Amino acid sequence: MITILSGGTGTPKLIEGLRHLVRDEELTVIVNTADDIWWNGLYVSPDVDTVLYLFANILDTEKYWGIRGDTFYALKQLTRYDAEWTWFSIGDKDLATHIIRTYLLKKGLKLHEIVKYLSRKLGVKATILPMSNDRVETIVETDIGVMNIQEYLVKYRAEPEVYNVKFPGLERALPAPGVIDSIRNAEIIIIGPSNPINSIGPIINLKEVRETLRKTEVPIVAVSPIISGKPVSGPADKFMKALGYDPSPIGIVEIYKDFLDGIIIDVADKVYVEKIERKYGIKAKATNTIMLTLKDKVKLAEEVLDLAKSLK
Amino acid sequence: MITILSGGTGTPKLIEGLRHLVRDEELTVIVNTADDIWWNGLYVSPDVDTVLYLFANILDTEKYWGIRGDTFYALKQLTRYDAEWTWFSIGDKDLATHIIRTYLLKKGLKLHEIVKYLSRKLGVKATILPMSNDRVETIVETDIGVMNIQEYLVKYRAEPEVYNVKFPGLERALPAPGVIDSIRNAEIIIIGPSNPINSIGPIINLKEVRETLRKTEVPIVAVSPIISGKPVSGPADKFMKALGYDPSPIGIVEIYKDFLDGIIIDVADKVYVEKIERKYGIKAKATNTIMLTLKDKVKLAEEVLDLAKSLK
């Protein structure tokens, strides 16, 4: 059993690779829910849905969100009605997911039960766990004002300067049922190459999750999302700098050092291998981490599994 | 100013005709909301939307519900999720209407305010008024069980025998703001050829509406939806029989006799003209009431206006 901590883009690519090496049934993915939003009265869980659609083989793997080939007729009509947040594109089929999720939430089901329900309906064999059933938000303080993470990422295309990132609700949030057990019972724990601040950050900052990660004997390996000081996608560097971390594999290690056993960094950053191993006592391996082709993804997944196995 | 009482199919056809004789600005339509439903957490107002889309020139006039050329991708996905009531087809653009209406309801807006908002966004010049902002349901007692009106009409295609029709909430429901004034201030009041029991019935059985209709000096004319004992569409005859009315122009007159001044009946029923005039003192005119072409619709609308003017 492999447990993966995931956000919305980098980690799903790694998971695509893992799926060629390991059966879906052996994968458990704990997914960030701190960037969930209420969109015109519907509850949208972007990172969970990306992982869900990935395992259902319907993910739009051009964009890494939404359903492949989806249409946008409802969105167009909502724009005609001057609905809010129509810059946050939701396709017609994708909308169905948000409608049923919202309906089931109103009926009293918990988020993790709904994810399980949708997984079953979509034939997903992996276990997908929202990090928490409790509402956590991601608020970004920027040079043009304070805003929700989706406004920052989508509406403002991650362009404003970032001063701070806050997670209202995170302190009181509990891990969803299954999350702690999936960490305890894993043979390998993988922290995917997602933004360490706003994607992985909320998961590992759930109090019980952090404690369990610290205590567990299970090898924990991460893949650095930063290459030569820049993230492959998204604003991880801006967020890291805002919170005082160097946008480098060292910064990544600083964030995960409490519990990390090994890290894959990009060949471009191989100069850091020695420092990570010497200063932090964390095993580091430099390899290609840019996942353009399926071959890249499978290759990186192999490296991750090899590193983890070497740590047992 | 003309005020029309409307359900979802027959009356909208007559309105199409009226729009060729009178400017939209001069039309007020009071629409039945007793067949509104909650559909997977979304508030759907079928009769209101038909009238709304009609005046917005986007109504699917093959089916008399939904938006012309709409797609059904979200519905298909909801079916994959085993959502409830997926036999009640909602198109992708149509869905946008239900999403924003539900969102605005949750924000505290009243139904009539939302209809006004949607009317403005869709460029509707007529005044569309939901009969009430209060929740009224239509429950049909049949030989296969008790069910909601939409289940009866759509899921069971109006096939089961009808024993009774009930309107929980109707006794306490108040007319929406604007409804009473639109009756008082009209120059003509038209009761369209909709089902007198479950489409017009809930409107005229709002206590204040009935009282105002009784008192007003404004000529009130109806168009019979029954021809030779059968409705043009829908189960009006079954509903009328279940409540003890003859499915004929006489039955229609019996339902409206408290306030009716004139009625248009089909030529096929011209034998009833004399009886209606003699027994009820209600002016009756027999003409073609089947609206297949636009010409039929305009012609019938002319007859209605002529009859009403003759009663002033």
PDB file of N, CA, C and O in Angstrom, chain B residues 159-196:
ATOM      1  N   GLU B 159     -50.107   8.602 -17.001  1.00  0.00           N
ATOM      2  CA  GLU B 159     -50.880   7.396 -17.294  1.00  0.00           C
ATOM      3  C   GLU B 159     -51.730   6.875 -16.129  1.00  0.00           C
ATOM      4  O   GLU B 159     -52.833   6.398 -16.354  1.00  0.00           O
ATOM      5  N   PRO B 160     -51.248   6.900 -14.879  1.00  0.00           N
ATOM      6  CA  PRO B 160     -52.059   6.326 -13.796  1.00  0.00           C
ATOM      7  C   PRO B 160     -53.410   7.023 -13.640  1.00  0.00           C
ATOM      8  O   PRO B 160     -53.567   8.188 -14.021  1.00  0.00           O
ATOM      9  N   GLU B 161     -54.369   6.274 -13.109  1.00  0.00           N
ATOM     10  CA  GLU B 161     -55.661   6.866 -12.770  1.00  0.00           C
ATOM     11  C   GLU B 161     -55.468   7.853 -11.629  1.00  0.00           C
ATOM     12  O   GLU B 161     -54.657   7.614 -10.738  1.00  0.00           O
ATOM     13  N   VAL B 162     -56.225   8.942 -11.672  1.00  0.00           N
ATOM     14  CA  VAL B 162     -56.104   9.972 -10.634  1.00  0.00           C
ATOM     15  C   VAL B 162     -57.310   9.911  -9.705  1.00  0.00           C
ATOM     16  O   VAL B 162     -58.452   9.938 -10.175  1.00  0.00           O
ATOM     17  N   TYR B 163     -57.057   9.825  -8.394  1.00  0.00           N
ATOM     18  CA  TYR B 163     -58.141   9.834  -7.417  1.00  0.00           C
ATOM     19  C   TYR B 163     -58.340  11.207  -6.795  1.00  0.00           C
ATOM     20  O   TYR B 163     -59.439  11.611  -6.461  1.00  0.00           O
ATOM     21  N   ASN B 164     -57.217  11.897  -6.604  1.00  0.00           N
ATOM     22  CA  ASN B 164     -57.318  13.200  -5.939  1.00  0.00           C
ATOM     23  C   ASN B 164     -56.051  14.017  -6.223  1.00  0.00           C
ATOM     24  O   ASN B 164     -55.007  13.454  -6.577  1.00  0.00           O
ATOM     25  N   VAL B 165     -56.189  15.329  -6.093  1.00  0.00           N
ATOM     26  CA  VAL B 165     -55.044  16.230  -6.252  1.00  0.00           C
ATOM     27  C   VAL B 165     -55.042  17.152  -5.045  1.00  0.00           C
ATOM     28  O   VAL B 165     -56.083  17.723  -4.706  1.00  0.00           O
ATOM     29  N   LYS B 166     -53.902  17.277  -4.403  1.00  0.00           N
ATOM     30  CA  LYS B 166     -53.827  18.139  -3.221  1.00  0.00           C
ATOM     31  C   LYS B 166     -52.692  19.142  -3.368  1.00  0.00           C
ATOM     32  O   LYS B 166     -51.705  18.868  -4.066  1.00  0.00           O
ATOM     33  N   PHE B 167     -52.832  20.263  -2.699  1.00  0.00           N
ATOM     34  CA  PHE B 167     -51.849  21.336  -2.808  1.00  0.00           C
ATOM     35  C   PHE B 167     -51.341  21.758  -1.427  1.00  0.00           C
ATOM     36  O   PHE B 167     -51.704  22.832  -0.931  1.00  0.00           O
ATOM     37  N   PRO B 168     -50.511  20.917  -0.807  1.00  0.00           N
ATOM     38  CA  PRO B 168     -50.001  21.294   0.519  1.00  0.00           C
ATOM     39  C   PRO B 168     -49.329  22.667   0.466  1.00  0.00           C
ATOM     40  O   PRO B 168     -48.540  22.927  -0.445  1.00  0.00           O
ATOM     41  N   GLY B 169     -49.683  23.502   1.420  1.00  0.00           N
ATOM     42  CA  GLY B 169     -49.094  24.839   1.487  1.00  0.00           C
ATOM     43  C   GLY B 169     -49.968  25.923   0.873  1.00  0.00           C
ATOM     44  O   GLY B 169     -49.777  27.112   1.149  1.00  0.00           O
ATOM     45  N   LEU B 170     -50.932  25.503   0.047  1.00  0.00           N
ATOM     46  CA  LEU B 170     -51.708  26.506  -0.698  1.00  0.00           C
ATOM     47  C   LEU B 170     -52.570  27.376   0.207  1.00  0.00           C
ATOM     48  O   LEU B 170     -52.700  28.580  -0.017  1.00  0.00           O
ATOM     49  N   GLU B 171     -53.122  26.756   1.248  1.00  0.00           N
ATOM     50  CA  GLU B 171     -54.018  27.517   2.124  1.00  0.00           C
ATOM     51  C   GLU B 171     -53.315  28.692   2.800  1.00  0.00           C
ATOM     52  O   GLU B 171     -53.895  29.756   2.978  1.00  0.00           O
ATOM     53  N   ARG B 172     -52.053  28.470   3.161  1.00  0.00           N
ATOM     54  CA  ARG B 172     -51.326  29.521   3.868  1.00  0.00           C
ATOM     55  C   ARG B 172     -50.533  30.438   2.936  1.00  0.00           C
ATOM     56  O   ARG B 172     -49.972  31.435   3.363  1.00  0.00           O
ATOM     57  N   ALA B 173     -50.466  30.058   1.645  1.00  0.00           N
ATOM     58  CA  ALA B 173     -49.612  30.821   0.719  1.00  0.00           C
ATOM     59  C   ALA B 173     -50.212  32.189   0.405  1.00  0.00           C
ATOM     60  O   ALA B 173     -51.420  32.317   0.249  1.00  0.00           O
ATOM     61  N   LEU B 174     -49.348  33.181   0.325  1.00  0.00           N
ATOM     62  CA  LEU B 174     -49.779  34.530  -0.045  1.00  0.00           C
ATOM     63  C   LEU B 174     -49.382  34.805  -1.490  1.00  0.00           C
ATOM     64  O   LEU B 174     -48.368  34.301  -1.953  1.00  0.00           O
ATOM     65  N   PRO B 175     -50.172  35.606  -2.190  1.00  0.00           N
ATOM     66  CA  PRO B 175     -49.769  35.990  -3.549  1.00  0.00           C
ATOM     67  C   PRO B 175     -48.440  36.747  -3.488  1.00  0.00           C
ATOM     68  O   PRO B 175     -48.197  37.485  -2.529  1.00  0.00           O
ATOM     69  N   ALA B 176     -47.608  36.562  -4.499  1.00  0.00           N
ATOM     70  CA  ALA B 176     -46.337  37.295  -4.535  1.00  0.00           C
ATOM     71  C   ALA B 176     -46.625  38.781  -4.739  1.00  0.00           C
ATOM     72  O   ALA B 176     -47.659  39.140  -5.316  1.00  0.00           O
ATOM     73  N   PRO B 177     -45.717  39.634  -4.274  1.00  0.00           N
ATOM     74  CA  PRO B 177     -45.904  41.074  -4.494  1.00  0.00           C
ATOM     75  C   PRO B 177     -46.128  41.350  -5.984  1.00  0.00           C
ATOM     76  O   PRO B 177     -45.419  40.815  -6.835  1.00  0.00           O
ATOM     77  N   GLY B 178     -47.118  42.156  -6.274  1.00  0.00           N
ATOM     78  CA  GLY B 178     -47.417  42.504  -7.671  1.00  0.00           C
ATOM     79  C   GLY B 178     -48.611  41.752  -8.230  1.00  0.00           C
ATOM     80  O   GLY B 178     -49.269  42.224  -9.160  1.00  0.00           O
ATOM     81  N   VAL B 179     -48.898  40.595  -7.664  1.00  0.00           N
ATOM     82  CA  VAL B 179     -49.960  39.743  -8.223  1.00  0.00           C
ATOM     83  C   VAL B 179     -51.332  40.410  -8.094  1.00  0.00           C
ATOM     84  O   VAL B 179     -52.065  40.549  -9.085  1.00  0.00           O
ATOM     85  N   ILE B 180     -51.657  40.832  -6.885  1.00  0.00           N
ATOM     86  CA  ILE B 180     -52.983  41.436  -6.658  1.00  0.00           C
ATOM     87  C   ILE B 180     -53.133  42.735  -7.462  1.00  0.00           C
ATOM     88  O   ILE B 180     -54.151  42.955  -8.131  1.00  0.00           O
ATOM     89  N   ASP B 181     -52.104  43.559  -7.440  1.00  0.00           N
ATOM     90  CA  ASP B 181     -52.154  44.809  -8.209  1.00  0.00           C
ATOM     91  C   ASP B 181     -52.326  44.546  -9.696  1.00  0.00           C
ATOM     92  O   ASP B 181     -53.030  45.289 -10.385  1.00  0.00           O
ATOM     93  N   SER B 182     -51.674  43.500 -10.190  1.00  0.00           N
ATOM     94  CA  SER B 182     -51.759  43.227 -11.630  1.00  0.00           C
ATOM     95  C   SER B 182     -53.162  42.785 -12.020  1.00  0.00           C
ATOM     96  O   SER B 182     -53.567  42.938 -13.168  1.00  0.00           O
ATOM     97  N   ILE B 183     -53.900  42.244 -11.077  1.00  0.00           N
ATOM     98  CA  ILE B 183     -55.301  41.872 -11.347  1.00  0.00           C
ATOM     99  C   ILE B 183     -56.171  43.126 -11.268  1.00  0.00           C
ATOM    100  O   ILE B 183     -56.974  43.403 -12.154  1.00  0.00           O
ATOM    101  N   ARG B 184     -55.950  43.903 -10.219  1.00  0.00           N
ATOM    102  CA  ARG B 184     -56.738  45.133 -10.009  1.00  0.00           C
ATOM    103  C   ARG B 184     -56.538  46.138 -11.144  1.00  0.00           C
ATOM    104  O   ARG B 184     -57.471  46.799 -11.558  1.00  0.00           O
ATOM    105  N   ASN B 185     -55.315  46.252 -11.604  1.00  0.00           N
ATOM    106  CA  ASN B 185     -55.000  47.311 -12.567  1.00  0.00           C
ATOM    107  C   ASN B 185     -55.092  46.888 -14.028  1.00  0.00           C
ATOM    108  O   ASN B 185     -54.788  47.670 -14.921  1.00  0.00           O
ATOM    109  N   ALA B 186     -55.474  45.633 -14.257  1.00  0.00           N
ATOM    110  CA  ALA B 186     -55.531  45.158 -15.641  1.00  0.00           C
ATOM    111  C   ALA B 186     -56.716  45.778 -16.381  1.00  0.00           C
ATOM    112  O   ALA B 186     -57.698  46.211 -15.762  1.00  0.00           O
ATOM    113  N   GLU B 187     -56.604  45.811 -17.710  1.00  0.00           N
ATOM    114  CA  GLU B 187     -57.762  46.201 -18.503  1.00  0.00           C
ATOM    115  C   GLU B 187     -58.508  44.945 -18.936  1.00  0.00           C
ATOM    116  O   GLU B 187     -59.714  44.964 -19.159  1.00  0.00           O
ATOM    117  N   ILE B 188     -57.773  43.876 -19.048  1.00  0.00           N
ATOM    118  CA  ILE B 188     -58.332  42.579 -19.415  1.00  0.00           C
ATOM    119  C   ILE B 188     -57.600  41.513 -18.600  1.00  0.00           C
ATOM    120  O   ILE B 188     -56.381  41.606 -18.418  1.00  0.00           O
ATOM    121  N   ILE B 189     -58.321  40.510 -18.135  1.00  0.00           N
ATOM    122  CA  ILE B 189     -57.676  39.379 -17.472  1.00  0.00           C
ATOM    123  C   ILE B 189     -57.978  38.126 -18.296  1.00  0.00           C
ATOM    124  O   ILE B 189     -59.147  37.856 -18.615  1.00  0.00           O
ATOM    125  N   ILE B 190     -56.923  37.417 -18.648  1.00  0.00           N
ATOM    126  CA  ILE B 190     -57.092  36.212 -19.462  1.00  0.00           C
ATOM    127  C   ILE B 190     -56.668  34.983 -18.653  1.00  0.00           C
ATOM    128  O   ILE B 190     -55.566  34.946 -18.094  1.00  0.00           O
ATOM    129  N   ILE B 191     -57.549  34.007 -18.591  1.00  0.00           N
ATOM    130  CA  ILE B 191     -57.175  32.724 -18.001  1.00  0.00           C
ATOM    131  C   ILE B 191     -56.855  31.806 -19.173  1.00  0.00           C
ATOM    132  O   ILE B 191     -57.737  31.442 -19.964  1.00  0.00           O
ATOM    133  N   GLY B 192     -55.610  31.476 -19.326  1.00  0.00           N
ATOM    134  CA  GLY B 192     -55.168  30.731 -20.500  1.00  0.00           C
ATOM    135  C   GLY B 192     -55.647  29.289 -20.497  1.00  0.00           C
ATOM    136  O   GLY B 192     -56.140  28.775 -19.479  1.00  0.00           O
ATOM    137  N   PRO B 193     -55.520  28.630 -21.668  1.00  0.00           N
ATOM    138  CA  PRO B 193     -55.963  27.238 -21.794  1.00  0.00           C
ATOM    139  C   PRO B 193     -54.977  26.258 -21.161  1.00  0.00           C
ATOM    140  O   PRO B 193     -54.416  25.398 -21.832  1.00  0.00           O
ATOM    141  N   SER B 194     -54.761  26.428 -19.853  1.00  0.00           N
ATOM    142  CA  SER B 194     -53.930  25.493 -19.088  1.00  0.00           C
ATOM    143  C   SER B 194     -54.851  24.633 -18.247  1.00  0.00           C
ATOM    144  O   SER B 194     -56.034  24.936 -18.097  1.00  0.00           O
ATOM    145  N   ASN B 195     -54.289  23.578 -17.689  1.00  0.00           N
ATOM    146  CA  ASN B 195     -55.056  22.680 -16.820  1.00  0.00           C
ATOM    147  C   ASN B 195     -55.711  23.472 -15.687  1.00  0.00           C
ATOM    148  O   ASN B 195     -55.019  24.107 -14.901  1.00  0.00           O
ATOM    149  N   PRO B 196     -57.071  23.450 -15.609  1.00  0.00           N
ATOM    150  CA  PRO B 196     -57.753  24.284 -14.618  1.00  0.00           C
ATOM    151  C   PRO B 196     -57.545  23.799 -13.182  1.00  0.00           C
ATOM    152  O   PRO B 196     -57.739  24.560 -12.244  1.00  0.00           O
TER     153      PRO B 196
END
